[in-house]
Coordinates of C-alpha atoms and ligand atoms in Angstrom, one line a residue:
M1 CA 124.8 68.4 60.4
S2 CA 124.5 69.0 56.7
D3 CA 126.3 72.0 55.2
Y4 CA 123.1 73.0 53.3
D5 CA 121.4 76.2 54.5
F6 CA 118.0 74.8 53.6
D7 CA 116.4 71.6 52.4
V8 CA 114.4 73.6 49.9
I9 CA 114.9 77.1 48.4
V10 CA 112.0 78.2 46.2
I11 CA 112.7 81.1 43.8
G12 CA 109.6 83.2 43.3
A13 CA 106.6 83.7 45.7
G14 CA 103.7 83.6 43.2
P15 CA 101.0 80.9 43.5
G16 CA 103.5 78.2 42.3
G17 CA 106.3 79.3 44.6
Y18 CA 104.6 80.3 47.8
V19 CA 102.4 77.2 47.8
A20 CA 105.4 75.0 47.2
A21 CA 107.3 76.7 50.1
I22 CA 104.4 76.4 52.5
R23 CA 103.8 72.7 51.6
A24 CA 107.5 71.9 51.9
A25 CA 107.6 73.5 55.4
Q26 CA 104.4 71.7 56.4
L27 CA 106.2 68.4 55.4
G28 CA 109.0 69.3 57.8
L29 CA 111.6 70.6 55.3
R30 CA 113.7 73.6 56.2
T31 CA 112.4 76.0 53.6
S32 CA 113.1 79.5 52.3
C33 CA 111.6 81.5 49.4
A34 CA 113.4 84.2 47.4
E35 CA 111.2 87.0 46.2
S36 CA 112.3 90.3 44.7
R37 CA 109.0 92.1 44.9
E38 CA 108.1 94.2 47.9
T39 CA 105.2 91.9 48.6
L40 CA 104.5 88.2 48.3
G41 CA 102.0 86.5 46.0
G42 CA 103.6 87.0 42.6
T43 CA 101.8 88.2 39.5
C44 CA 98.5 86.7 40.6
L45 CA 98.0 88.6 43.9
N46 CA 99.9 91.8 43.0
V47 CA 99.1 92.6 39.4
G48 CA 97.0 89.7 38.0
C49 CA 94.1 87.6 39.1
I50 CA 93.2 89.6 42.3
P51 CA 93.4 93.2 41.2
S52 CA 91.7 92.4 37.9
K53 CA 88.9 90.6 39.7
A54 CA 88.6 93.6 42.1
M55 CA 88.1 95.9 39.1
L56 CA 85.8 93.5 37.2
H57 CA 83.5 93.1 40.2
A58 CA 83.3 96.9 40.9
S59 CA 82.9 97.8 37.3
E60 CA 80.2 95.2 36.9
L61 CA 78.2 96.7 39.8
Y62 CA 78.7 100.2 38.3
D63 CA 77.5 99.0 34.9
E64 CA 74.4 97.4 36.5
A65 CA 73.5 100.7 38.1
A66 CA 74.6 103.1 35.3
S67 CA 73.1 101.1 32.4
G68 CA 69.6 100.9 34.0
K69 CA 69.8 97.1 34.7
L70 CA 69.1 97.8 38.4
A71 CA 66.3 100.2 37.5
K72 CA 64.6 97.3 35.7
L73 CA 64.5 95.4 39.0
G74 CA 62.9 98.4 40.7
I75 CA 66.0 99.8 42.2
K76 CA 66.4 103.5 41.2
A77 CA 69.8 105.1 41.9
T78 CA 71.7 108.2 40.9
V79 CA 75.1 106.8 39.8
E80 CA 78.4 108.5 39.9
L81 CA 81.8 107.0 39.3
D82 CA 84.4 107.5 42.0
L83 CA 87.4 105.9 40.3
D84 CA 89.8 106.8 43.1
T85 CA 87.7 104.8 45.6
M86 CA 87.4 101.9 43.1
H87 CA 91.1 101.8 42.8
G88 CA 91.4 102.1 46.6
Q89 CA 89.4 98.9 47.1
R90 CA 91.5 97.2 44.5
R91 CA 94.7 98.1 46.4
D92 CA 93.1 97.1 49.7
A93 CA 92.3 93.6 48.3
V94 CA 95.9 93.2 47.1
K95 CA 97.3 94.5 50.4
G96 CA 95.1 92.1 52.4
L97 CA 95.9 89.0 50.4
T98 CA 99.6 89.7 50.0
G99 CA 99.9 90.4 53.7
G100 CA 98.1 87.1 54.3
I101 CA 100.9 85.2 52.5
E102 CA 103.4 86.9 54.7
Y103 CA 101.5 85.7 57.7
L104 CA 101.4 82.2 56.3
F105 CA 105.1 82.2 55.7
K106 CA 105.7 83.2 59.4
K107 CA 103.2 80.7 60.6
N108 CA 104.8 77.9 58.7
K109 CA 108.4 79.1 59.3
V110 CA 109.2 79.8 55.7
E111 CA 112.1 82.3 55.5
W112 CA 111.6 85.1 53.0
L113 CA 114.9 85.8 51.2
K114 CA 114.3 89.3 50.0
G115 CA 115.8 90.2 46.6
L116 CA 116.6 88.9 43.2
A117 CA 117.9 85.3 43.1
A118 CA 120.5 84.0 40.7
F119 CA 122.2 80.6 40.5
T120 CA 125.9 80.3 41.3
G121 CA 126.0 76.5 40.9
K122 CA 123.8 73.5 40.8
D123 CA 122.8 73.7 44.5
S124 CA 123.6 77.4 45.3
I125 CA 122.1 80.8 44.7
T126 CA 122.8 84.4 45.7
V127 CA 120.0 86.7 46.9
G128 CA 120.7 90.3 48.0
G129 CA 124.4 89.8 48.1
K130 CA 124.2 86.7 50.3
S131 CA 124.9 83.1 49.2
Y132 CA 122.8 80.1 50.1
R133 CA 123.0 76.3 49.4
A134 CA 120.1 74.0 49.3
K135 CA 119.5 70.3 48.7
N136 CA 116.6 71.2 46.4
I137 CA 115.9 74.4 44.5
V138 CA 112.5 75.1 42.9
I139 CA 112.3 77.6 40.1
A140 CA 108.9 79.4 40.2
T141 CA 109.8 82.7 38.6
G142 CA 106.6 83.0 36.7
S143 CA 106.1 85.1 33.6
S144 CA 105.8 88.7 32.3
V145 CA 104.3 90.6 29.5
T146 CA 105.3 89.6 25.9
P147 CA 106.3 92.8 24.2
L148 CA 105.1 93.7 20.7
P149 CA 108.1 94.6 18.5
G150 CA 108.0 98.3 17.6
V151 CA 105.5 99.2 20.4
E152 CA 107.0 100.7 23.5
I153 CA 105.1 100.2 26.7
D154 CA 105.3 103.4 28.8
E155 CA 102.6 102.3 31.3
K156 CA 100.9 105.7 30.8
V157 CA 99.4 105.7 27.3
V158 CA 100.6 102.4 26.0
V159 CA 100.1 100.0 28.9
S160 CA 100.5 96.4 29.9
S161 CA 97.9 94.7 32.1
T162 CA 99.6 96.3 35.1
G163 CA 99.1 99.8 33.8
A164 CA 95.6 99.0 32.5
L165 CA 94.6 98.1 36.1
E166 CA 95.6 101.5 37.3
L167 CA 94.5 104.1 34.7
A168 CA 93.8 107.3 36.6
K169 CA 90.9 108.2 34.4
V170 CA 88.5 106.5 32.1
P171 CA 90.0 106.8 28.5
D172 CA 87.6 108.0 25.8
H173 CA 89.0 105.3 23.5
L174 CA 91.0 102.3 24.6
V175 CA 92.5 100.1 21.9
V176 CA 93.3 96.6 23.1
I177 CA 95.9 94.6 21.2
G178 CA 95.0 90.9 21.5
G179 CA 91.6 89.4 22.0
G180 CA 92.7 86.9 24.6
V181 CA 91.9 86.6 28.3
I182 CA 93.5 89.8 29.5
G183 CA 92.2 91.9 26.6
L184 CA 88.6 90.8 27.2
E185 CA 88.7 91.1 31.0
L186 CA 90.4 94.5 31.2
G187 CA 88.6 95.7 28.0
S188 CA 85.3 94.9 29.7
V189 CA 86.3 96.8 32.8
W190 CA 86.9 100.1 30.9
K191 CA 84.0 99.6 28.6
R192 CA 81.7 99.3 31.6
L193 CA 83.2 102.4 33.1
G194 CA 82.4 104.4 30.0
A195 CA 85.3 104.0 27.5
K196 CA 84.9 103.1 23.8
V197 CA 86.9 99.9 23.5
T198 CA 88.3 98.4 20.3
V199 CA 89.8 95.0 20.4
V200 CA 92.3 94.2 17.6
E201 CA 92.8 90.5 17.3
Y202 CA 95.2 88.8 14.8
L203 CA 93.2 85.6 14.5
D204 CA 89.7 85.3 13.0
Q205 CA 88.2 84.6 16.5
L206 CA 88.7 85.7 20.1
L207 CA 90.1 83.5 22.8
P208 CA 92.5 81.0 21.1
G209 CA 92.5 77.5 22.5
M210 CA 88.8 77.6 23.6
D211 CA 86.0 75.6 22.0
G212 CA 85.1 77.0 18.6
E213 CA 81.4 77.4 19.3
I214 CA 82.1 79.2 22.6
R215 CA 84.5 81.6 20.8
K216 CA 81.8 82.5 18.3
E217 CA 79.2 83.0 21.0
A218 CA 81.6 85.1 23.1
A219 CA 82.2 87.4 20.1
K220 CA 78.5 87.8 19.6
I221 CA 77.9 88.7 23.2
F222 CA 80.8 91.1 23.5
K223 CA 79.7 92.8 20.3
K224 CA 76.2 93.2 21.8
Q225 CA 77.8 94.8 24.8
G226 CA 79.4 97.4 22.6
L227 CA 83.0 96.1 22.3
E228 CA 84.2 96.9 18.8
L229 CA 86.0 93.7 17.5
R230 CA 88.5 94.0 14.7
L231 CA 89.3 90.3 14.0
S232 CA 91.8 89.0 11.5
T233 CA 93.6 92.3 12.0
K234 CA 97.2 93.0 13.1
V235 CA 98.8 95.9 14.8
T236 CA 101.9 97.0 13.0
G237 CA 102.9 100.0 15.1
V238 CA 101.9 102.5 17.8
T239 CA 103.1 106.1 18.0
V240 CA 102.5 108.4 21.0
K241 CA 102.3 112.2 20.7
G242 CA 100.9 114.6 23.2
G243 CA 99.4 111.9 25.4
K244 CA 97.5 110.3 22.5
A245 CA 98.3 107.2 20.6
T246 CA 98.0 106.4 16.9
V247 CA 97.6 102.7 16.3
T248 CA 98.4 101.4 12.8
V249 CA 96.5 98.2 11.9
E250 CA 96.2 96.1 8.7
P251 CA 94.4 93.0 7.7
A252 CA 96.2 89.9 9.0
A253 CA 96.3 88.5 5.4
G254 CA 97.8 91.7 4.1
G255 CA 96.2 94.8 2.6
A256 CA 95.8 98.5 3.1
A257 CA 96.8 99.9 6.5
E258 CA 94.7 102.3 8.5
T259 CA 95.1 104.1 11.8
L260 CA 93.0 104.3 15.0
E261 CA 93.3 107.2 17.4
A262 CA 93.3 106.2 21.1
D263 CA 93.8 107.7 24.6
A264 CA 95.2 104.4 25.9
V265 CA 96.5 101.2 24.3
L266 CA 96.6 97.9 26.1
V267 CA 99.2 95.4 24.9
S268 CA 97.9 92.0 25.8
I269 CA 99.4 89.5 23.3
G270 CA 100.5 86.9 25.8
R271 CA 103.1 86.4 28.5
R272 CA 106.6 84.8 28.4
P273 CA 108.5 82.9 31.1
N274 CA 110.9 84.8 33.5
T275 CA 114.4 83.4 33.3
D276 CA 116.5 86.5 32.5
G277 CA 119.0 87.2 35.3
L278 CA 118.6 83.7 36.8
A279 CA 122.1 82.7 35.5
L280 CA 120.6 79.3 34.6
E281 CA 123.8 78.4 32.8
L282 CA 125.7 78.3 36.1
A283 CA 123.3 75.6 37.2
G284 CA 123.7 73.8 33.9
L285 CA 120.2 74.5 32.7
T286 CA 118.8 75.8 29.4
T287 CA 115.4 76.9 28.2
N288 CA 113.4 75.5 25.2
K289 CA 112.5 77.5 22.1
R290 CA 109.6 79.2 24.0
G291 CA 111.9 80.2 26.8
Q292 CA 110.4 77.7 29.2
I293 CA 112.2 75.3 31.5
E294 CA 111.5 71.7 30.6
I295 CA 110.5 69.3 33.3
D296 CA 109.4 65.7 33.6
H297 CA 106.2 64.3 35.1
D298 CA 107.5 64.9 38.6
F299 CA 108.6 68.6 38.0
R300 CA 112.3 67.7 37.9
T301 CA 114.5 69.7 35.5
A302 CA 117.4 68.1 33.7
I303 CA 119.6 68.9 36.7
P304 CA 119.1 66.6 39.8
G305 CA 117.9 68.7 42.8
I306 CA 116.5 71.5 40.6
W307 CA 112.7 71.5 40.0
A308 CA 110.4 74.0 38.3
V309 CA 106.7 74.8 38.4
G310 CA 104.1 77.4 37.2
D311 CA 104.2 79.9 34.3
V312 CA 108.0 79.2 33.8
V313 CA 107.3 75.6 32.6
P314 CA 105.2 74.5 29.6
G315 CA 101.4 74.4 30.0
P316 CA 98.6 77.0 30.6
M317 CA 99.7 80.1 32.5
L318 CA 97.1 79.8 35.2
A319 CA 97.3 80.4 39.0
H320 CA 95.5 77.2 40.0
K321 CA 97.7 75.1 37.7
A322 CA 100.8 76.8 39.4
E323 CA 99.4 76.2 42.9
D324 CA 98.6 72.5 42.2
E325 CA 102.1 72.1 40.8
G326 CA 103.5 73.8 43.9
I327 CA 101.9 71.3 46.2
A328 CA 102.9 68.4 44.0
V329 CA 106.6 69.4 43.7
A330 CA 106.9 69.8 47.5
E331 CA 105.4 66.4 48.0
N332 CA 107.8 64.9 45.5
I333 CA 110.8 66.6 47.1
A334 CA 109.6 65.1 50.5
G335 CA 109.5 61.6 49.0
L336 CA 105.7 61.5 48.6
T337 CA 103.8 61.2 45.3
G338 CA 102.8 64.6 44.0
I339 CA 100.7 64.4 40.9
V340 CA 98.8 67.0 38.8
N341 CA 96.4 65.9 36.1
H342 CA 97.3 68.3 33.4
D343 CA 94.5 67.1 31.2
L344 CA 92.0 68.6 33.6
I345 CA 93.0 72.2 34.2
P346 CA 89.9 74.4 34.0
G347 CA 90.2 77.8 32.2
V348 CA 87.9 80.7 33.1
V349 CA 87.5 84.1 31.6
Y350 CA 85.9 86.5 34.2
T351 CA 83.9 88.7 31.9
M352 CA 80.1 89.0 32.1
P353 CA 79.0 86.4 31.3
E354 CA 81.9 84.3 32.4
I355 CA 83.4 81.7 30.0
A356 CA 84.7 78.4 31.3
G357 CA 86.0 75.2 29.8
I358 CA 87.5 71.9 30.9
G359 CA 88.8 68.9 28.9
L360 CA 88.7 68.7 25.1
T361 CA 87.1 71.2 22.8
E362 CA 84.6 69.8 20.4
E363 CA 87.1 70.1 17.6
D364 CA 89.8 68.2 19.4
A365 CA 87.4 65.6 20.7
K366 CA 86.1 64.9 17.1
A367 CA 89.6 64.6 15.8
R368 CA 90.1 61.7 18.3
G369 CA 86.9 59.8 17.6
E370 CA 83.2 59.8 17.5
V371 CA 81.4 62.0 20.0
K372 CA 77.9 62.9 21.2
V373 CA 77.3 66.5 22.2
G374 CA 74.5 67.9 24.4
K375 CA 73.7 71.6 24.7
F376 CA 71.5 73.6 26.9
P377 CA 70.8 77.4 26.6
M378 CA 71.0 79.5 29.8
M379 CA 67.8 81.2 28.4
A380 CA 65.9 78.0 29.4
N381 CA 67.5 77.8 32.9
S382 CA 65.0 79.2 35.4
R383 CA 67.5 80.9 37.7
A384 CA 69.4 82.6 34.9
K385 CA 66.2 83.7 33.3
T386 CA 64.8 85.1 36.6
N387 CA 68.1 86.9 37.2
H388 CA 68.0 88.5 33.7
E389 CA 71.1 86.6 32.7
P390 CA 69.9 84.8 29.5
D391 CA 73.2 84.8 27.6
G392 CA 75.2 81.7 26.9
F393 CA 74.9 77.9 27.0
V394 CA 76.4 74.8 28.5
K395 CA 77.9 72.1 26.2
V396 CA 78.8 68.6 27.3
I397 CA 80.9 66.5 25.0
A398 CA 80.9 62.7 25.6
D399 CA 82.6 59.7 23.9
A400 CA 80.0 58.2 21.6
K401 CA 80.7 54.6 22.7
T402 CA 81.6 54.8 26.4
D403 CA 79.6 58.0 27.2
K404 CA 82.6 59.2 29.2
V405 CA 82.6 63.0 29.4
L406 CA 85.5 64.4 27.4
G407 CA 84.8 68.2 27.7
V408 CA 82.4 70.7 29.2
H409 CA 82.2 74.3 28.0
I410 CA 80.1 77.0 29.5
I411 CA 79.2 80.6 28.9
A412 CA 77.0 81.8 31.8
S413 CA 77.1 84.6 34.4
V414 CA 78.6 82.2 36.9
A415 CA 80.4 79.8 34.6
G416 CA 83.6 80.0 36.7
T417 CA 81.7 78.5 39.7
M418 CA 79.7 76.0 37.6
I419 CA 82.8 74.5 35.9
A420 CA 84.0 73.0 39.3
Q421 CA 81.4 70.2 39.2
A422 CA 82.4 69.3 35.7
V423 CA 86.0 69.1 36.6
Q424 CA 85.3 66.9 39.6
A425 CA 83.0 64.7 37.6
M426 CA 85.6 64.3 34.9
E427 CA 88.3 63.7 37.5
F428 CA 86.2 60.7 38.7
G429 CA 85.7 59.5 35.1
A430 CA 82.0 60.4 34.9
T431 CA 79.7 59.6 32.0
S432 CA 77.2 62.1 30.8
E433 CA 74.6 59.8 32.3
D434 CA 76.3 60.1 35.7
I435 CA 75.8 63.9 35.6
A436 CA 72.3 63.6 34.2
Y437 CA 71.2 61.4 37.1
T438 CA 72.9 63.6 39.8
C439 CA 70.4 65.6 41.7
H440 CA 71.1 69.4 41.3
A441 CA 69.5 71.9 43.6
H442 CA 66.7 74.1 42.1
P443 CA 66.7 76.8 41.1
T444 CA 70.5 77.0 40.2
H445 CA 72.5 77.9 37.1
S446 CA 74.1 74.5 37.6
E447 CA 71.0 72.7 36.5
A448 CA 72.0 73.8 33.0
I449 CA 74.9 71.3 33.3
K450 CA 72.5 68.5 34.2
E451 CA 70.2 69.4 31.3
A452 CA 73.2 69.6 28.9
A453 CA 74.2 66.1 30.1
M454 CA 70.7 64.9 29.5
A455 CA 70.8 66.4 26.1
V456 CA 73.7 64.2 25.2
T457 CA 71.2 61.4 24.9
G458 CA 68.6 63.7 23.5
K459 CA 66.4 63.9 26.6
P460 CA 66.6 67.3 28.3
I461 CA 63.4 68.4 30.0
H462 CA 63.2 72.1 29.7
I463 CA 63.9 72.6 25.9
Ligands
LIG501 P1 104.1 84.5 39.2 O1 102.9 84.7 39.9 O2 104.5 85.3 38.1 O3 105.2 84.7 40.4 C1 106.6 84.7 40.2 C2 107.3 85.5 41.2 O4 108.7 85.3 41.1 C3 107.1 87.0 41.0 O5 106.6 87.6 42.2 C4 108.5 87.5 40.6 O6 108.7 88.8 41.2 C5 109.4 86.5 41.3 N1 110.7 86.4 40.7 C6 111.0 86.2 39.3 N2 112.3 86.1 39.1 C7 112.8 86.1 40.4 C8 114.2 86.0 40.8 N3 115.2 85.8 40.0 N4 114.4 86.2 42.2 C9 113.4 86.4 43.0 N5 112.1 86.5 42.7 C10 111.8 86.3 41.3 N6 95.4 83.2 36.3 C11 94.3 82.6 36.8 O7 94.3 81.3 37.0 N7 93.1 83.3 37.0 C12 93.0 84.6 36.8 O8 92.0 85.2 37.0 C13 94.2 85.3 36.3 N8 94.1 86.6 36.0 C14 95.2 87.2 35.6 C15 95.1 88.6 35.3 C16 96.2 89.2 34.8 C17 96.1 90.7 34.5 C18 97.5 88.5 34.7 C19 98.7 89.3 34.2 C20 97.6 87.2 34.9 C21 96.5 86.5 35.4 N9 96.5 85.1 35.7 C22 95.3 84.5 36.1 C23 97.7 84.3 35.5 C24 98.4 84.1 36.8 O9 98.7 85.4 37.4 C25 99.7 83.3 36.7 O10 99.4 82.1 35.9 C26 100.3 83.0 38.0 O11 100.6 84.1 38.7 C27 101.6 82.1 37.8 O12 102.1 81.8 39.0 P2 103.7 81.6 39.2 O13 103.9 81.3 40.6 O14 104.2 80.6 38.2 O15 104.4 83.0 38.8
LIG502 P1 96.4 85.3 25.4 O1 97.3 84.3 24.9 O2 95.2 84.9 26.2 O3 95.8 86.2 24.2 C1 96.7 86.9 23.4 C2 95.9 87.2 22.1 O4 96.7 88.2 21.3 C3 95.7 86.0 21.2 O5 94.4 85.9 20.9 C4 96.6 86.3 20.0 O6 96.1 85.8 18.8 C5 96.6 87.8 20.0 N1 97.7 88.5 19.3 C6 99.0 88.1 19.3 N2 99.8 89.0 18.6 C7 98.9 89.9 18.1 C8 99.1 91.1 17.3 N3 100.3 91.5 16.9 N4 98.0 91.8 17.0 C9 96.8 91.4 17.4 N5 96.6 90.3 18.2 C10 97.6 89.6 18.5 O7 97.3 86.3 26.3 P2 96.9 87.4 27.3 O8 95.5 87.8 27.2 O9 98.0 88.4 27.2 O10 97.0 86.6 28.7 C11 98.3 86.1 29.1 C12 98.1 84.9 30.0 O11 97.6 85.3 31.2 C13 97.2 83.9 29.4 O12 98.0 82.8 29.1 C14 96.2 83.6 30.5 O13 96.3 82.2 30.8 C15 96.7 84.4 31.7 N6 95.5 85.1 32.2 C16 94.5 84.3 32.7 C17 93.3 84.9 33.2 C18 92.3 84.0 33.7 O14 92.5 82.8 33.9 N7 91.1 84.5 33.8 C19 93.1 86.3 33.2 C20 94.2 87.0 32.6 C21 95.4 86.4 32.2

C-alpha cells in the first residue's frame, strides 16, 4: 500500500482542473481536487464564460425588441427591462452548471478538498489545515484580473468583469478600459440595455492578436452600433467621488489629458496567472517573467510529478484550451499520450455579430510565405440576408503553393458556431479546395465558408 493519499491532486476546479480530475478518475486514478471557491467550475462557470453569455443572450433579445428589430419582422411588443429577472436567470445558469460539476465529481469519485491549497513540498500540499501527499499534483489555479496601477477596483463604481456582470442598474455612462474581449462583450451588454458606452483602447485597433482586417471591420460595426471608441488612448487615472467616476485619458503617443465622467468604469486590460499563496518555492518551482508556470509539451513543470494546465501556463486564456489540456495532462499522468494542438485553438468573441478566428492571421501567414486569400461577405449569404444579419465576412487564407488552409477568420452572427468546421478541416490538413467541394446545407450561414474557400481560387458563385 502506497503512503500517498492520492494518485493525483488537482489544484483548482476551473475548466482545466475539473476536467483533468474527472479524466484522471475515469482512468482509474485515485483523484482529488482542491478548490477554494464555494462552487466548482472556476472563473468560467462562476464569473466568466457562462454568466457573460447569459447576459449577452438576454441583452441581445432585449435589444432586438427594444430597438425595433422585431417590429420589422412584424412582431410588435411593448418592451420593459426587468434587470432583476435578467440577473436571476444569469445566477440560475451559473447555479445549474456549477452544481452539475459537483454531480460529476461525485459520479466519478473525485474528492473535493475544500479550501485554499498551498505546497508544503514537491509531493505534498495543505488544504483547509489538512495535509495531503500525492504522486502527481496538477496546478490549474487559473487567472484573475490584471489591475491598472493607480486605479482601485471597488466592484461598485470601478468594476472588474465580475462586478460588470452584476451592476444593479444600467449606468448612464459606462467607460470601458481596454478594447479586448471582455471590454467588447460586457460593453455590448450594457450598451444594449441602454447605457452610453465609451471604450478606451491603448492600441490603434480593438482585439489585439486577431486578423487585422477583422479588427478594422469589428471597429466599424461596433461604431455603427453606437459604441464610442477611443483608440490610441490610454487611461492614466480614475477618481471616484459621490458614486461617480472621473476617468483621465490621454493620447497613447503623449499629449494633452482630458477627463470623462462616468457612472461605472470597467477595468478589462487582461488577466494574470494565479500563483500567489501557492508557496511554489516549497515545491522548488518558479514562474516566468509573465508570472506563468512553464511546462513542456506534456504539461510537465520543471519538477517531476508536478504538472500545470490552463490560464496559469503560457498560451491563450481560454476555457476550451484549458479543458483540452486537462484531458491531455490526465492521460499523460496515466501513461497514455495526451496531446493538444496549440496551433489550432479557436478564439471567439460573443458580441453581435460574433467574431471568430482559427490558425494564422493574414499578416502572420504572409510573413511566412506566399498566400492566397478568399473572402465572402455575409451580405451575399442567403440565410444571413434573410435573417437581417448582413454584417461581416468570412476569410479563408491558404498556402499559395499547397493550397493548405492556414487560417479562417469570420465576423458573422453565428461565427462561433461556424468556426468549428474550419477548425476540424484544418485539424485534418484540409486544402481550400477540400472545403470548396464539401457539400454545405442550404440555406445556412456556413455556406459562406464554402464560398470563401471557393474565392481562394477566384470562383465563388454568389458574388
Ligand atoms: P479558472 O477557471 O480560473 O479556475 C481556477 C480555479 O482555481 C478557480 O476556481 C480558483 O478559485 C481556484 N484556485 C486558485 N488558486 C487556488 C488555490 N491555491 N487553492 C484552491 N483553489 C485555487 N473563455 C472562453 O473560452 N470563452 C468565453 O466565452 C470566456 N468568457 C470569459 C468571460 C469572462 C468575463 C472572463 C473573466 C473569462 C472568460 N473566459 C472565456 C476565460 C476562461 O474563463 C478561462 O480561460 C478559464 O476559466 C481558465 O480555466 P482554468 O481552469 O485555467 O482556470
Ligand atoms: P484582452 O487582452 O483581451 O484585452 C485587453 C485590452 O486592454 C487590450 O486591447 C490592451 O491593448 C488594452 N489595454 C491594456 N492596458 C490599457 C490601458 N492602460 N488603457 C487602455 N487600454 C489598455 O483582455 P481582457 O478583455 O481583459 O480579457 C482577458 C482574457 O479573458 C483574455 O485573454 C480572453 O482570452 C479571456 N476572455 C475570453 C472570452 C472569450 O473567449 N469570448 C471572453 C472574455 C474573456
